[in-house]
mmCIF file of C-alpha atoms in Angstrom:
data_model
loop_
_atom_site.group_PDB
_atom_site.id
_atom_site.type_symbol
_atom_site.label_atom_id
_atom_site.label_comp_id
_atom_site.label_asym_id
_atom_site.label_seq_id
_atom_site.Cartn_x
_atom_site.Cartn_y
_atom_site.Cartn_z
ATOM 1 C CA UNK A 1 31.272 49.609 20.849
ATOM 2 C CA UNK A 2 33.489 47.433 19.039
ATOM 3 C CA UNK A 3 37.191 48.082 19.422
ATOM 4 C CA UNK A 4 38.742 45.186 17.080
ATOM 5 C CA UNK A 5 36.441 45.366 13.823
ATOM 6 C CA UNK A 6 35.563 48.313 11.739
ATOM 7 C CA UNK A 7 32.039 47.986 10.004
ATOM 8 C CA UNK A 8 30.584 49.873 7.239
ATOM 9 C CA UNK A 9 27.795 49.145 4.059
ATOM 10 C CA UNK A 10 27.981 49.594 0.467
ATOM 11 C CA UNK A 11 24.337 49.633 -0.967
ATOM 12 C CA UNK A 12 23.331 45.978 0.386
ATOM 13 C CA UNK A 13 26.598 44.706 1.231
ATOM 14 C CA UNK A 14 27.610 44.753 4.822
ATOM 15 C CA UNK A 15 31.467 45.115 5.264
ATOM 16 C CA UNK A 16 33.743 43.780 7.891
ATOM 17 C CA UNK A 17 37.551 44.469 8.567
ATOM 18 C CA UNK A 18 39.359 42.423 10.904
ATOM 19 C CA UNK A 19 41.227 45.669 12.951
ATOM 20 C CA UNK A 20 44.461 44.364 15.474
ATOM 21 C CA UNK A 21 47.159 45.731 13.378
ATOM 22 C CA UNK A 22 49.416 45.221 15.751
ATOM 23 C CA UNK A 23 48.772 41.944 16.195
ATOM 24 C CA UNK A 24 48.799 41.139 12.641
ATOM 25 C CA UNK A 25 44.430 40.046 13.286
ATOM 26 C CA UNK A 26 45.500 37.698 15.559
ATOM 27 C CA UNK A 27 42.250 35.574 16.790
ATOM 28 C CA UNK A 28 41.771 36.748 20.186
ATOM 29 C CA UNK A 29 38.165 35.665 22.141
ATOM 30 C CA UNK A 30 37.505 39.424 22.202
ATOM 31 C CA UNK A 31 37.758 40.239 18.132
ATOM 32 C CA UNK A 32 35.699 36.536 17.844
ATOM 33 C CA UNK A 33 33.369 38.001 20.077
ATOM 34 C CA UNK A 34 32.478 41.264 18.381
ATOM 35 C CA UNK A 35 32.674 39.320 14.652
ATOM 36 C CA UNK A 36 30.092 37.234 15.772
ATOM 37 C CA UNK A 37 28.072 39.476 17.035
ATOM 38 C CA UNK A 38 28.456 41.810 13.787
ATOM 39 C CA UNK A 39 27.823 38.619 11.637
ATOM 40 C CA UNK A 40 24.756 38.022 13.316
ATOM 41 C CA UNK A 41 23.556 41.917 13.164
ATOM 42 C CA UNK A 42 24.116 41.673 9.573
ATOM 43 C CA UNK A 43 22.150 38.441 9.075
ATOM 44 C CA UNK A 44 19.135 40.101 10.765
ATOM 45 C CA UNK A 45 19.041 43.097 8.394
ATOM 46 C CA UNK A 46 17.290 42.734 5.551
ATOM 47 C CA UNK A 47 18.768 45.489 3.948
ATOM 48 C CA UNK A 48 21.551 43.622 4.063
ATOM 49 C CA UNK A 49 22.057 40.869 1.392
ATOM 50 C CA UNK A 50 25.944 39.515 1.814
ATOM 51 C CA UNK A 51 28.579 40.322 3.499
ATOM 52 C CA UNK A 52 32.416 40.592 3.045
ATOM 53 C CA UNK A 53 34.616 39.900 5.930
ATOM 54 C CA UNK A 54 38.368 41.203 5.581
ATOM 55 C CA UNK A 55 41.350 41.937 7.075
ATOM 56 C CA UNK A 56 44.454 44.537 6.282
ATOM 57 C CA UNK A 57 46.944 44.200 3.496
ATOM 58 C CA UNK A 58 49.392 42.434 5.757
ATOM 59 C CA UNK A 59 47.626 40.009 6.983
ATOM 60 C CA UNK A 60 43.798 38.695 6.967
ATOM 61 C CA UNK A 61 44.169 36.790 9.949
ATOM 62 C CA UNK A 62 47.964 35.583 10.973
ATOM 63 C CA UNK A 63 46.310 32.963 13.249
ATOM 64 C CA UNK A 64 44.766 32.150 16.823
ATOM 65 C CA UNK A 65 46.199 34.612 19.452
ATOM 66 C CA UNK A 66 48.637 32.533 20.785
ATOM 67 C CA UNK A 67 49.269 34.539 23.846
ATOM 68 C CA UNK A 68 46.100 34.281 25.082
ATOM 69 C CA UNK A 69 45.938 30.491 24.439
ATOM 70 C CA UNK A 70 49.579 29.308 25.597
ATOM 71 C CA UNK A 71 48.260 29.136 29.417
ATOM 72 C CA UNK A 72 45.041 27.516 29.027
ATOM 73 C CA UNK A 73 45.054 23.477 29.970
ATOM 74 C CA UNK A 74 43.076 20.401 29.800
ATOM 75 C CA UNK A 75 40.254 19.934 31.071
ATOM 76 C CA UNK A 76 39.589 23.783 31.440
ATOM 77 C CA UNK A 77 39.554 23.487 27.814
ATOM 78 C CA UNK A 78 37.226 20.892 27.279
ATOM 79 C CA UNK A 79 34.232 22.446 29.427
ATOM 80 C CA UNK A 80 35.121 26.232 28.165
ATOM 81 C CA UNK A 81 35.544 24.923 24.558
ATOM 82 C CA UNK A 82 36.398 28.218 23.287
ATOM 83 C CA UNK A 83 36.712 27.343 19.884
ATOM 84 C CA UNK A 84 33.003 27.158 19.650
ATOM 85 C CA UNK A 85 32.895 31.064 19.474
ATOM 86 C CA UNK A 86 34.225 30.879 16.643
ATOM 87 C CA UNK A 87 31.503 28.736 14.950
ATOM 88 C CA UNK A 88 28.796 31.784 14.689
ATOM 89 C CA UNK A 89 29.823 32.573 11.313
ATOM 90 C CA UNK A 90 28.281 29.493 10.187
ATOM 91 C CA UNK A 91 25.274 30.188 11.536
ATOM 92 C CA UNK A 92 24.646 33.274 8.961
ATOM 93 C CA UNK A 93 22.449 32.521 6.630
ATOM 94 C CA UNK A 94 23.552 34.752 3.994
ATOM 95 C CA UNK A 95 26.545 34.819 2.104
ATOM 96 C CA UNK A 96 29.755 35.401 3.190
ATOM 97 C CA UNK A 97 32.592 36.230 1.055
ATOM 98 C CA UNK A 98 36.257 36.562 2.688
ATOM 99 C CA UNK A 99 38.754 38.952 0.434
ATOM 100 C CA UNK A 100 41.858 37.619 1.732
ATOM 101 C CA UNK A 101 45.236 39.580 1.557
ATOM 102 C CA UNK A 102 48.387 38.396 3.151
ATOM 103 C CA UNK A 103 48.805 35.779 6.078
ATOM 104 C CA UNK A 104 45.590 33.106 6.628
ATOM 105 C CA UNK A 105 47.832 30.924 8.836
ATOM 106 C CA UNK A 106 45.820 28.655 11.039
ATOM 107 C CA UNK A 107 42.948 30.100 12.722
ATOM 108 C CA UNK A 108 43.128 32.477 10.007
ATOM 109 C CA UNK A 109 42.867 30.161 7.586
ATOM 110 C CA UNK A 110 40.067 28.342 8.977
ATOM 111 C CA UNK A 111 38.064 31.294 9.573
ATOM 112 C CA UNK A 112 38.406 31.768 5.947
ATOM 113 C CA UNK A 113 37.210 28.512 5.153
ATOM 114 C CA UNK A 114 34.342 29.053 6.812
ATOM 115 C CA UNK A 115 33.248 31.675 4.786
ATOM 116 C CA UNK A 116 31.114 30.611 1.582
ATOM 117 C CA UNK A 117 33.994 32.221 -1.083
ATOM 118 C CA UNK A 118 37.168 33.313 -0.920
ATOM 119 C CA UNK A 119 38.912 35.706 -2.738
ATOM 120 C CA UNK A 120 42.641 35.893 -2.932
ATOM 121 C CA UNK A 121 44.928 38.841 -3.615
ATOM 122 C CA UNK A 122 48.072 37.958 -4.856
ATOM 123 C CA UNK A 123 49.857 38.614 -1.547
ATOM 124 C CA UNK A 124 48.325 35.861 0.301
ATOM 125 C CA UNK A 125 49.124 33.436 1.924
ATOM 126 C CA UNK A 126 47.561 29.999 2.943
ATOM 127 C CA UNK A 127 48.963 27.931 5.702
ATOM 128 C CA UNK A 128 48.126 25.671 8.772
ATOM 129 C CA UNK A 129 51.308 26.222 10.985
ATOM 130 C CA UNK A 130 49.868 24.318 14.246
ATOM 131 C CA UNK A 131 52.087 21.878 13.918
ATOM 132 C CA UNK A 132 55.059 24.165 15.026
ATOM 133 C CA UNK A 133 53.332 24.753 18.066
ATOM 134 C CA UNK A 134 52.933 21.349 19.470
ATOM 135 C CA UNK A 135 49.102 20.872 18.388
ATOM 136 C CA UNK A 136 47.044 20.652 15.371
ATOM 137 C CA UNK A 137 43.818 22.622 13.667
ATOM 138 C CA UNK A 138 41.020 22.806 16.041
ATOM 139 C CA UNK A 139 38.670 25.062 14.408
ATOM 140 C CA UNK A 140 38.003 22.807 11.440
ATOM 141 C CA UNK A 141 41.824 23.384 9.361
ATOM 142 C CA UNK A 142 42.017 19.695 9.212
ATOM 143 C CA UNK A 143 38.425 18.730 7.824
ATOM 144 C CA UNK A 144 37.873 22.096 5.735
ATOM 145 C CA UNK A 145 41.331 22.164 4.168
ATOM 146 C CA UNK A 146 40.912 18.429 3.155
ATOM 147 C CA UNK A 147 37.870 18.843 1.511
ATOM 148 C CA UNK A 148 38.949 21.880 -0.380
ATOM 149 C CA UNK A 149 42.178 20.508 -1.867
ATOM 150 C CA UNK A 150 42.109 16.947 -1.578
ATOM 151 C CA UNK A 151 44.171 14.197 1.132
ATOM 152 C CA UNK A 152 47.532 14.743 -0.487
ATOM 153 C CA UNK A 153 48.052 18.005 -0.409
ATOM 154 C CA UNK A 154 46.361 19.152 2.893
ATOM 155 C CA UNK A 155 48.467 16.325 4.775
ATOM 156 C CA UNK A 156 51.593 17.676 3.310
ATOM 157 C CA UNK A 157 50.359 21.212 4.536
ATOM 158 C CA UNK A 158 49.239 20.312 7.751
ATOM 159 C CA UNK A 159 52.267 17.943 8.793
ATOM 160 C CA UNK A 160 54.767 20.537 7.930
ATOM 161 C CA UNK A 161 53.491 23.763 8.607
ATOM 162 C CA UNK A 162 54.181 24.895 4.612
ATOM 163 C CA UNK A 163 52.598 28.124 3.422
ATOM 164 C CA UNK A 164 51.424 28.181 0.164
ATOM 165 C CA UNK A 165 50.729 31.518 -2.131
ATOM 166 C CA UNK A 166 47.601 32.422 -3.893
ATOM 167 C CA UNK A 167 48.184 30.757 -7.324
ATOM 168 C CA UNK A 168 48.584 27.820 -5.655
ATOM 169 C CA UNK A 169 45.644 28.092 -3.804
ATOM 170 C CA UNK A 170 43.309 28.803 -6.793
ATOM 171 C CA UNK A 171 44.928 26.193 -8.613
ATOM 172 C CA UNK A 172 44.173 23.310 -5.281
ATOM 173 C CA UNK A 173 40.174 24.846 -5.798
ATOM 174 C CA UNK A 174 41.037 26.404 -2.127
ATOM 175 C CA UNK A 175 39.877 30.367 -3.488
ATOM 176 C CA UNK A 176 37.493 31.206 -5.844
ATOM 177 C CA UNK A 177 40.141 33.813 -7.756
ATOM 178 C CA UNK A 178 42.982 35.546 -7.352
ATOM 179 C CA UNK A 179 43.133 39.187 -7.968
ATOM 180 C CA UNK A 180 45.093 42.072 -7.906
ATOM 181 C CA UNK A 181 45.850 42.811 -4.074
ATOM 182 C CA UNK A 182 44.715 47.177 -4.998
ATOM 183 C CA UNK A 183 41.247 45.518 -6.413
ATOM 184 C CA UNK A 184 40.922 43.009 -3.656
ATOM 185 C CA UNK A 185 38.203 44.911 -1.765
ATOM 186 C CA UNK A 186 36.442 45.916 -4.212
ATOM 187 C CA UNK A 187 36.041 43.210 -6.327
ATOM 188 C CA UNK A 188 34.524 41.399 -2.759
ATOM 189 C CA UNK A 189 32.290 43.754 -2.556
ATOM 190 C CA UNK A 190 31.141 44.177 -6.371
ATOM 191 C CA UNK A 191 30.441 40.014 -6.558
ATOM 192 C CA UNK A 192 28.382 40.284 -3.108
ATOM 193 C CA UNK A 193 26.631 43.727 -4.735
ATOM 194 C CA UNK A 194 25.914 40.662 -7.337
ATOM 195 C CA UNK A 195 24.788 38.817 -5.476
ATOM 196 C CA UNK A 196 22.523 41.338 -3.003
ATOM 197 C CA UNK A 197 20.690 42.016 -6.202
ATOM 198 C CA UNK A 198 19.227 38.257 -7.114
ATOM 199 C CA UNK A 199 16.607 36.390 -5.256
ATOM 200 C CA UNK A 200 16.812 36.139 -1.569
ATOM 201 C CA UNK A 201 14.842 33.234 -1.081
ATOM 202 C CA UNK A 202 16.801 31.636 -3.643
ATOM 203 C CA UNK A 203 20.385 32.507 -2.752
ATOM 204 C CA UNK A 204 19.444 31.595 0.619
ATOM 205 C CA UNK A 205 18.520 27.839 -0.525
ATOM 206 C CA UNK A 206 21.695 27.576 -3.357
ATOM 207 C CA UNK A 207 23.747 28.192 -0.347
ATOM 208 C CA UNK A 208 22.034 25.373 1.837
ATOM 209 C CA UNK A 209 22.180 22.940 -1.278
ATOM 210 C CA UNK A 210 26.060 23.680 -1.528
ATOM 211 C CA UNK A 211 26.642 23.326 1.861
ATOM 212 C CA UNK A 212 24.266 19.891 1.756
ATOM 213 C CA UNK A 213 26.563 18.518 -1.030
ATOM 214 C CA UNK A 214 29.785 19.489 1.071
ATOM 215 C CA UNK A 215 28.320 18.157 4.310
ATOM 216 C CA UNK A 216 27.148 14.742 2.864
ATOM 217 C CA UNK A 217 26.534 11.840 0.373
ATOM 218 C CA UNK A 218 25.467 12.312 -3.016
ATOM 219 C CA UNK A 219 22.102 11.233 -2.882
ATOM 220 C CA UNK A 220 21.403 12.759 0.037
ATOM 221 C CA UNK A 221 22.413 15.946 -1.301
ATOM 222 C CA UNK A 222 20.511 15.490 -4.427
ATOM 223 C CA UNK A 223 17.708 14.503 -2.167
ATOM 224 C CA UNK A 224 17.884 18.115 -0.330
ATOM 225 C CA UNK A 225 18.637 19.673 -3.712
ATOM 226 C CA UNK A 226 15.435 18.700 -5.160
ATOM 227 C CA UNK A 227 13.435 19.554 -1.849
ATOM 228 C CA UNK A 228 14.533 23.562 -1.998
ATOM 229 C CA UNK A 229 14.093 23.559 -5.774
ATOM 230 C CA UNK A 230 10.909 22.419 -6.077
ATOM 231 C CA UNK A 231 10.144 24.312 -2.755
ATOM 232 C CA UNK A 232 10.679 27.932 -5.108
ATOM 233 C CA UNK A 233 7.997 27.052 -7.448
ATOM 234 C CA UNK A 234 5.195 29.111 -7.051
ATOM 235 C CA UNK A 235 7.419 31.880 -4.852
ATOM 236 C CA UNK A 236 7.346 35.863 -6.520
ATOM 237 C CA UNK A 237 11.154 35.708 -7.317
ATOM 238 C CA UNK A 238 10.460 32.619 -9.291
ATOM 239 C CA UNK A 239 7.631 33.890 -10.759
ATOM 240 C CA UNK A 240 9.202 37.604 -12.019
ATOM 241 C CA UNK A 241 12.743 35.493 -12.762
ATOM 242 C CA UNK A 242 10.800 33.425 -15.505
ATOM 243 C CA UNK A 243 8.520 35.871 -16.742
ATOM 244 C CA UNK A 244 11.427 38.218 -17.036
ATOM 245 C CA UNK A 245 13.696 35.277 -18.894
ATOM 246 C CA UNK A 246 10.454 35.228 -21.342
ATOM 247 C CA UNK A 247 10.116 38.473 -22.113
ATOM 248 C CA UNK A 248 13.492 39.220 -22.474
ATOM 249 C CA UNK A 249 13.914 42.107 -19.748
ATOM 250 C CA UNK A 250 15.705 41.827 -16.138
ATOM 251 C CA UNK A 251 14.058 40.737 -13.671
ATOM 252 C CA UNK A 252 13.316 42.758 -10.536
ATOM 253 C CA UNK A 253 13.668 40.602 -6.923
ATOM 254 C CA UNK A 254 13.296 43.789 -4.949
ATOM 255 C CA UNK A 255 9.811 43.176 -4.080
ATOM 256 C CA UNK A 256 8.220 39.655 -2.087
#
């Protein structure tokens, strides 16, 4: 039984809260652990067509347990590469949507990243502290951040530890939106209902094709564009999504 998450549905969206109060979410190998393993339960269910992984109104995640890291040494490190854990959320296949209120400082922050959107109430708060601690990102901060907002401004963020809010977030094209911190939840959970109700096949192969373009070169992502588009032809979501665009009705993915 899981002791550091709390799990529940709404219709076909699977729900996650990040539960060490306490600890402000801190990113201990036991809460990675039982995310993972949630993550992966939800992928598996087909009843299940995104999920929404959260935290509390303090703080989404404040950042890699820090307690439970400060003894650990080189090479122990190297061959126990714990950090790895943390990677199963990009194994999920479907989409992932973080509603982020408060702290997402380091580990927090990266965990974030790795979901497919983020959502920002207006109490959060973006950061990559490591710096303060003698090390750097290790669970992608560094490569994630970089992409999201550009050289400039993740350098400045990552040398110096800075936190920045929400608006400026959205406005670096680090979160999707920003939205009232009361609505945060729900909001999540309303765009993945959105999503839950289009094409599975074809949700599944927009989020490859994004990934693809944020993973490599521009032809090659055009190349692996092309391949899953032409790859729906003849499929029966592509098949009831045109007929329903011609005859002016919505279409209805909850069959094949």
């Amino acid at each position: 039984m899981a002791e550091m998450i709390v799990t529940e549905t709404h219709g076909r969206v699977g729900l996650i809260r990040l539960d060490r109060p306490k600890a402000l979410n801190a990113l201990c190998d036991q809460l990675m652990a039982e995310l993972g393993e949630q993550l992966l339960a939800f992928d598996a269910d087909r009843a299940i067509g995104a999920v929404v992984l959260t935290g509390s109104e303090k703080a989404f995640a404040a950042g890699a347990d820090i307690k439970e890291m400060q003894d650990r040494r080189y090479p122990a490190v190297l061959f126990d590469d714990f950090i790895a854990r943390w990677e199963t959320i990009l194994r999920i296949r479907k989409p992932v949507i973080a509603a982020v209120a408060g702290f997402a400082l380091g580990g927090g922050c990266e965990l974030a990243m790795m979901c497919d959107i983020i959502l920002a109430a207006e109490t959060a708060r973006f950061g990559q502290p490591e710096i303060n601690l003698g090390i750097i990102p290790g669970a992608g901060g560094s490569q994630r951040l970089t992409r999201a907002v550009g050289k400039s401004k993740a350098m400045e963020l990552i040398l110096s530890g800075r936190m920045m809010d929400a608006g400026e977030a959205e406005r670096a094209n680090l979160v999707a939106r920003v939205v009232p911190a009361a609505e945060l939840v729900g909001e999540a959970i309303k765009l993945g209902e959105r999503i839950a109700g289009l094409s599975p096949v074809a949700v599944l192969a927009a989020k490859q094709a994004v990934n693809r373009a944020y993973e490599t070169t521009l032809t090659e992502g055009v190349r692996a564009e092309r391949s899953l588009f032409l790859s729906l032809f003849g499929t029966p979501h592509q098949r009831e999504g045109m007929a329903a665009f011609a005859e002016k009705r919505k279409p209805d993915f909850s069959a094949g």
